[in-house]
XYZ file of C-alpha atoms in Angstrom:
339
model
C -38.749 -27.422 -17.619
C -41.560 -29.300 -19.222
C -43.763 -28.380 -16.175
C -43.693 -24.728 -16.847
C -44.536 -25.690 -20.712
C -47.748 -26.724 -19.499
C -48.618 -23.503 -17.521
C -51.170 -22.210 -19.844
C -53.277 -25.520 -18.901
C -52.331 -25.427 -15.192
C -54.333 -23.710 -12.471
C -51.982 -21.064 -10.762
C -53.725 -22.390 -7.246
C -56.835 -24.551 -6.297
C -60.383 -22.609 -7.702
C -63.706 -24.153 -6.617
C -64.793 -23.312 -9.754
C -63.975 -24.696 -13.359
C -61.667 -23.070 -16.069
C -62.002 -25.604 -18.814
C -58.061 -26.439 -18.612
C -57.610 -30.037 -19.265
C -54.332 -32.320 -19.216
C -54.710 -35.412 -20.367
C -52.249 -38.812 -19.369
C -51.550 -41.581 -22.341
C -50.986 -44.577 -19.937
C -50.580 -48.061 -20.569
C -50.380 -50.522 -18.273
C -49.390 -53.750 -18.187
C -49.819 -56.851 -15.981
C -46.174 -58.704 -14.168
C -48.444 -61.330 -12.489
C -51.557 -62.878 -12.760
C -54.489 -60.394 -12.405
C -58.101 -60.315 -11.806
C -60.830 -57.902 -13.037
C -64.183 -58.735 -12.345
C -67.183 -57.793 -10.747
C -68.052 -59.672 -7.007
C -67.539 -62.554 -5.758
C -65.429 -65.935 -6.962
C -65.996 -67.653 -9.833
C -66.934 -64.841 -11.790
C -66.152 -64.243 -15.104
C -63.569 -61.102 -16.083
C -64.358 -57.915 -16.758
C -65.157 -57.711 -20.697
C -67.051 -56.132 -23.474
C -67.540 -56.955 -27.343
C -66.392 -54.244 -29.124
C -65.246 -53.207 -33.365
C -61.506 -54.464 -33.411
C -60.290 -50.904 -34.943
C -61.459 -47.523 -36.070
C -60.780 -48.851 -39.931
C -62.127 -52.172 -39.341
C -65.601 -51.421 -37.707
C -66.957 -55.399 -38.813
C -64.752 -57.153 -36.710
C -66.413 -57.605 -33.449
C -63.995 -58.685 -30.607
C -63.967 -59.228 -27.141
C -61.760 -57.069 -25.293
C -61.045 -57.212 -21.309
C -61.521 -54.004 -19.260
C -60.068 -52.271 -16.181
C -62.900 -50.625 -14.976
C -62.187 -46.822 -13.706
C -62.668 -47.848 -10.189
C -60.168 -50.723 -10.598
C -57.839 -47.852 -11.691
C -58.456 -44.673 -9.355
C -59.547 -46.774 -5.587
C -55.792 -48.264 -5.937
C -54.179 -44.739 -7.105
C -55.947 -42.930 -4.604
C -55.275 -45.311 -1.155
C -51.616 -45.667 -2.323
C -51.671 -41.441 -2.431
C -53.256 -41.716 1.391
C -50.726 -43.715 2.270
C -48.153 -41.008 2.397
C -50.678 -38.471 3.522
C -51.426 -40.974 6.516
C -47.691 -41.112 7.117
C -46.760 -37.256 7.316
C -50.268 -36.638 9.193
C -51.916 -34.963 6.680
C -55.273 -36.351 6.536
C -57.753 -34.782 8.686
C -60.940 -35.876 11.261
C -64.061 -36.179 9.955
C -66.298 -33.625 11.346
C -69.300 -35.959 11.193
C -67.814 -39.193 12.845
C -64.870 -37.610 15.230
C -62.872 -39.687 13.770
C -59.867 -39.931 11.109
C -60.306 -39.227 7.368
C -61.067 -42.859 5.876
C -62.767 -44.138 2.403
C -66.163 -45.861 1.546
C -67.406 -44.851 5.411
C -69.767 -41.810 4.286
C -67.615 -39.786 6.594
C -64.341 -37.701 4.584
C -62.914 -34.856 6.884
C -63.389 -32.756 3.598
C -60.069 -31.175 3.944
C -57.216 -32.931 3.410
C -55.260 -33.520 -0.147
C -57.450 -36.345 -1.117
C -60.772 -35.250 -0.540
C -59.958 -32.029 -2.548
C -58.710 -33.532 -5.419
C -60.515 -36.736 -6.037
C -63.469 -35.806 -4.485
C -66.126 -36.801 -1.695
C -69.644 -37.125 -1.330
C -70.999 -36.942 2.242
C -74.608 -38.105 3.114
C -76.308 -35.255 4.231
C -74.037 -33.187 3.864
C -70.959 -31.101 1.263
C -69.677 -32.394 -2.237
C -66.784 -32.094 -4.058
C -66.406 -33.441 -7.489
C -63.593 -35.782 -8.742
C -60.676 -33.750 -10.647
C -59.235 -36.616 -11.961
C -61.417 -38.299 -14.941
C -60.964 -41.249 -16.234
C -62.642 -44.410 -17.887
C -62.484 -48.296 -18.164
C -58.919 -49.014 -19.798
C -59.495 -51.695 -22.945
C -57.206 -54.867 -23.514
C -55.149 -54.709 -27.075
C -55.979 -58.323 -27.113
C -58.694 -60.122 -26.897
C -60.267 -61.763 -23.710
C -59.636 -65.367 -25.487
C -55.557 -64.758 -25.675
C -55.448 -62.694 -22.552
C -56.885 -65.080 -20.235
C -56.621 -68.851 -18.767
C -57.811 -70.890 -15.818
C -56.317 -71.658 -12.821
C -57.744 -74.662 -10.815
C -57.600 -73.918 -6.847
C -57.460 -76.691 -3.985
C -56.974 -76.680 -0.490
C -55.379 -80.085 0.640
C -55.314 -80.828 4.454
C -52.270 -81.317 6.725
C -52.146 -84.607 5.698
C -50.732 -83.614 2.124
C -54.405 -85.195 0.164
C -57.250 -83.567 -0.844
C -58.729 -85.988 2.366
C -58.758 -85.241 5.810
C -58.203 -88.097 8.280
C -61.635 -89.288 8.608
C -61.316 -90.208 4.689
C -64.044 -86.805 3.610
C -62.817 -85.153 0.557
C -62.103 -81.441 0.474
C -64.717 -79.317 -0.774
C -62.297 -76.706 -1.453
C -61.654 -77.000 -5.403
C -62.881 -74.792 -8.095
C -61.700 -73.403 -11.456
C -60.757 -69.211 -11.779
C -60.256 -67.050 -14.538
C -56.951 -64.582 -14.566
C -55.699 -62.443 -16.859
C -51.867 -63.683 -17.797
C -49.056 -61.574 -16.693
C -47.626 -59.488 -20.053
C -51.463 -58.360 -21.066
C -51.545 -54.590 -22.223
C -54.449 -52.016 -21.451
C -54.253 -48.641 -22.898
C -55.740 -45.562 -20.939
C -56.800 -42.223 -21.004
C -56.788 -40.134 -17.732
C -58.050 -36.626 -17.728
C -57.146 -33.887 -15.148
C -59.211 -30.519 -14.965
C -57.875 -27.525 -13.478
C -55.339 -29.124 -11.228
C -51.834 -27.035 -10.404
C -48.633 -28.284 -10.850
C -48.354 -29.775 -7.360
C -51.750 -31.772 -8.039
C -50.240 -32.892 -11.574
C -47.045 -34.166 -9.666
C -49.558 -35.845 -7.121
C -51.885 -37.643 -9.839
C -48.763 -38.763 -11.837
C -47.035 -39.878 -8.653
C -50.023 -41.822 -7.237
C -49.669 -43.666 -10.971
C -46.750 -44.877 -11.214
C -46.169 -45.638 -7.324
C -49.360 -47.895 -7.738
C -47.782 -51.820 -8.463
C -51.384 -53.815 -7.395
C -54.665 -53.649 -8.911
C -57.665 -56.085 -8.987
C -59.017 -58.543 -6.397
C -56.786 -60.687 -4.366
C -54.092 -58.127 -5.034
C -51.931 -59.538 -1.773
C -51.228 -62.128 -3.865
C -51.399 -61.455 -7.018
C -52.606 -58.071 -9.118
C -48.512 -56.980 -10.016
C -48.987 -53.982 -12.722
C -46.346 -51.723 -14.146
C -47.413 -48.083 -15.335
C -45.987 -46.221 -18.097
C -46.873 -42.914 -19.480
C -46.172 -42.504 -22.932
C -48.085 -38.892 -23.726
C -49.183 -35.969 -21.998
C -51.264 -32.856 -23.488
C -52.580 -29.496 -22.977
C -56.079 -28.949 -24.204
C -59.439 -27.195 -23.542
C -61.407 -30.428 -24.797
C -60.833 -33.984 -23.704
C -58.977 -35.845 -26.123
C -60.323 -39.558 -27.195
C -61.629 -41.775 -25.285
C -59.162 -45.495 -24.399
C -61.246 -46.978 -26.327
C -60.523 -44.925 -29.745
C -56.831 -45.448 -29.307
C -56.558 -49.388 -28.471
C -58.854 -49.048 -32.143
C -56.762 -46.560 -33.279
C -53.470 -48.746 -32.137
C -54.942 -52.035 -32.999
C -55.384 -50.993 -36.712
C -51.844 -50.025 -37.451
C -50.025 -52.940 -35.567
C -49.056 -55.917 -37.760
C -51.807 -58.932 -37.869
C -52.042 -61.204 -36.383
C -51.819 -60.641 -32.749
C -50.745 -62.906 -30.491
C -49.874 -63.571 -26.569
C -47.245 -62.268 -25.357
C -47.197 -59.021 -27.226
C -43.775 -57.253 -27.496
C -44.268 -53.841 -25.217
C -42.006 -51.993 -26.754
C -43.477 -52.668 -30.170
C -46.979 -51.341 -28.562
C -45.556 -48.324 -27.210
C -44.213 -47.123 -30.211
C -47.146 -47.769 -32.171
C -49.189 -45.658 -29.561
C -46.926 -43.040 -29.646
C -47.685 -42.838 -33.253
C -50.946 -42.878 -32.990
C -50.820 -39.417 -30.643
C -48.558 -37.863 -32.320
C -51.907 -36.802 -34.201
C -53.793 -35.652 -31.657
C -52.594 -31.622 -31.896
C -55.028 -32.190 -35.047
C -57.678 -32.372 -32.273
C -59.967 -29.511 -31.664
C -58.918 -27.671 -28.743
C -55.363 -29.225 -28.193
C -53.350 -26.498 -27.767
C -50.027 -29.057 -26.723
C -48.118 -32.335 -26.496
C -44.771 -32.412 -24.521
C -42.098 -34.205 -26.522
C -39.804 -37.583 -24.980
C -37.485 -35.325 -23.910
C -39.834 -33.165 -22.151
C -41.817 -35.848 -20.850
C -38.933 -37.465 -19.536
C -38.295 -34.262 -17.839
C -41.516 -34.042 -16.305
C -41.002 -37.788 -14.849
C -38.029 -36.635 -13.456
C -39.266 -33.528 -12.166
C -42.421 -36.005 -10.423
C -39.504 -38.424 -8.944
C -37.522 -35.618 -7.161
C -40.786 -34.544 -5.750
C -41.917 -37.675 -4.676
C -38.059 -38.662 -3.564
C -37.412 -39.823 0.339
C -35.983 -36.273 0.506
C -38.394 -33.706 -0.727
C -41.648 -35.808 -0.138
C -42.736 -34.680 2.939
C -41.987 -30.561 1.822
C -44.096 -31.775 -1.340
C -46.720 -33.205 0.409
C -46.869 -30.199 3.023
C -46.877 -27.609 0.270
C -49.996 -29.262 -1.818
C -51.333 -29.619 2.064
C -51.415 -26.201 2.715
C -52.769 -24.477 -0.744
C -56.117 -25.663 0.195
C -56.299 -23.719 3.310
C -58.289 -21.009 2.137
C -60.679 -22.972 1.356
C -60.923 -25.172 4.481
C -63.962 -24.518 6.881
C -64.392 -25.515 10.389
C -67.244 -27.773 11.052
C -68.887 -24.643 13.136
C -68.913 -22.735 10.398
C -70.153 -25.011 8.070
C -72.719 -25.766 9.992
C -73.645 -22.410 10.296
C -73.588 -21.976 6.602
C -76.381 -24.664 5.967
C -78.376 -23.440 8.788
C -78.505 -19.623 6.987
C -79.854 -21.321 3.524
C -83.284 -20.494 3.554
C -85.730 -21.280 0.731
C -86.981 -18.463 -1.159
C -90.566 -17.386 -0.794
C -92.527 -17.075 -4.449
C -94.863 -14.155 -4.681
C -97.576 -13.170 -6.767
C -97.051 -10.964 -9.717
């Protein structure tokens, strides 16, 4: 199985400390819907940045949209609590009393989610994210990708005028991004076993909604078209939509074929075991395997064993909240002395 092909990069169980194993994901993902990236509040404009077109042609200065890393890993992450929340696997927060929830400044510290992507506690324990990633870069640019969508509210009368004859304030113009727009990522895991591999890759491609408004709108597809073993991070998203952009026939237009991008990203990874410290890259056949393998884990089935089994190799490393407390109580600073 391609799983055990990786075992020289994967962590045999959880370590608090690092090992310098890395496995990086070659995702692309691509919008079904209309989408929206952008910072707060309406009105603003997407998420962009001017950037060289390619690698090879470093003049060209384009603007390209972006999928910040949050927009990526907040989605990934609450769609992997989801199923912890459902087989009672997430834990009570030994500060609040209360259940294991996001952005409160109060994680229980124990449960699947907190160990792997991390926590930070005010006043209190840490634990870095395993799962690295950065903002995800449109092939195209922000000109083709996007368009405007004028928004009214009309009242129950059917016009933009309610009975007395006052006109609805309730009209603006939005940016989206148009359903069929590519962005190419790279997502690197450190020191994660196979069961946190099959979590991370799970969380992925169970994710469908990104961006703001995502009731409504926000319908992504995931894909993951290369996965390597290394002691180095590979390069960055940015590098390969260059990389990619250079070798795909000019000119580019809206809507881009994705079968034609995948194969020309696939061709430009197929270099990457020229990379310092790569040591692998699973073939189709053994990355189909590994999908597979992550499907039958994730299946109706076997989820809940999955789930249970990732649950418990943490427990060694779980502390009650007495005996954390009594940890930070015993730190004492050390006294300097004269020489």
């Amino acid at each position: 199985m391609s799983i055990n092909k990786l075992s020289p990069v994967l962590a045999p169980t959880y370590e608090n400390f690092p090992k310098g194993r890395i496995i990086t994901l070659v995702v692309l993902r691509t919008t079904h819907s209309e989408t929206i990236f952008r910072t707060e509040g309406s009105g603003e404009p997407m998420c962009s940045e001017f950037v060289p077109a390619g690698l090879e042609d470093k003049k060209t200065i384009v603007q390209r949209l972006v999928m910040t890393k949050r927009k990526q890993v907040a989605p990934e992450r609450r769609r992997g609590r989801e199923f912890l929340r459902a087989h009672e696997l997430l834990y009570t927060s030994p500060k609040e009393g209360t259940l294991c929830s996001l952005n409160t400044n109060a994680p229980c510290e124990m449960c699947v989610d907190c160990f792997f992507y991390g926590f930070a506690a005010g006043g209190g324990g840490a634990q870095k994210s395993r799962v690295w990633t950065e903002d995800a870069f449109s092939i195209l640019t922000a000109g083709q990708a996007v368009g405007d969508r004028t928004i009214n509210a009309i009242f129950e009368n059917g016009t933009m005028r309610d009975e007395n004859g006052k006109p609805s304030t309730a009209l603006n113009t939005s940016e989206y991004i148009k359903p069929g727009v590519h962005f190419i990522d790279v997502v690197t895991l450190k020191d994660v076993t196979a069961d946190e591999l099959r979590y991370a890759i799970g969380n992925i491609l169970l994710t469908s909604r990104y961006g703001a408004v995502s009731s409504r709108v926000g319908r992504m597809e995931n894909q993951i078209l290369g996965v390597f073993g290394s002691i180095a991070e590979l390069p960055s998203s940015l590098e390969l939509v260059q990389a990619t952009y250079d070798i795909l026939p000019k000119p580019l237009e809206h809507p881009f074929d994705t079968d034609d991008l995948s194969a020309a990203i696939k061709q430009v990874i197929a270099t990457w075991t020229n990379k310092r410290g790569v040591s692998m890259q699973l073939s189709q056949d053994e990355l189909d395997s590994l999908i597979a393998d992550v499907d039958h884990h994730w299946s109706e089935t076997e989820r809940d064993e999955f789930l249970k089994r990732l649950d418990k190799s943490y427990q060694p490393f779980r502390l009650p909240p007495a005996e954390k407390k009594g940890k930070a109580k015993s730190k004492k600073t050390p006294v300097e002395t004269e020489s």
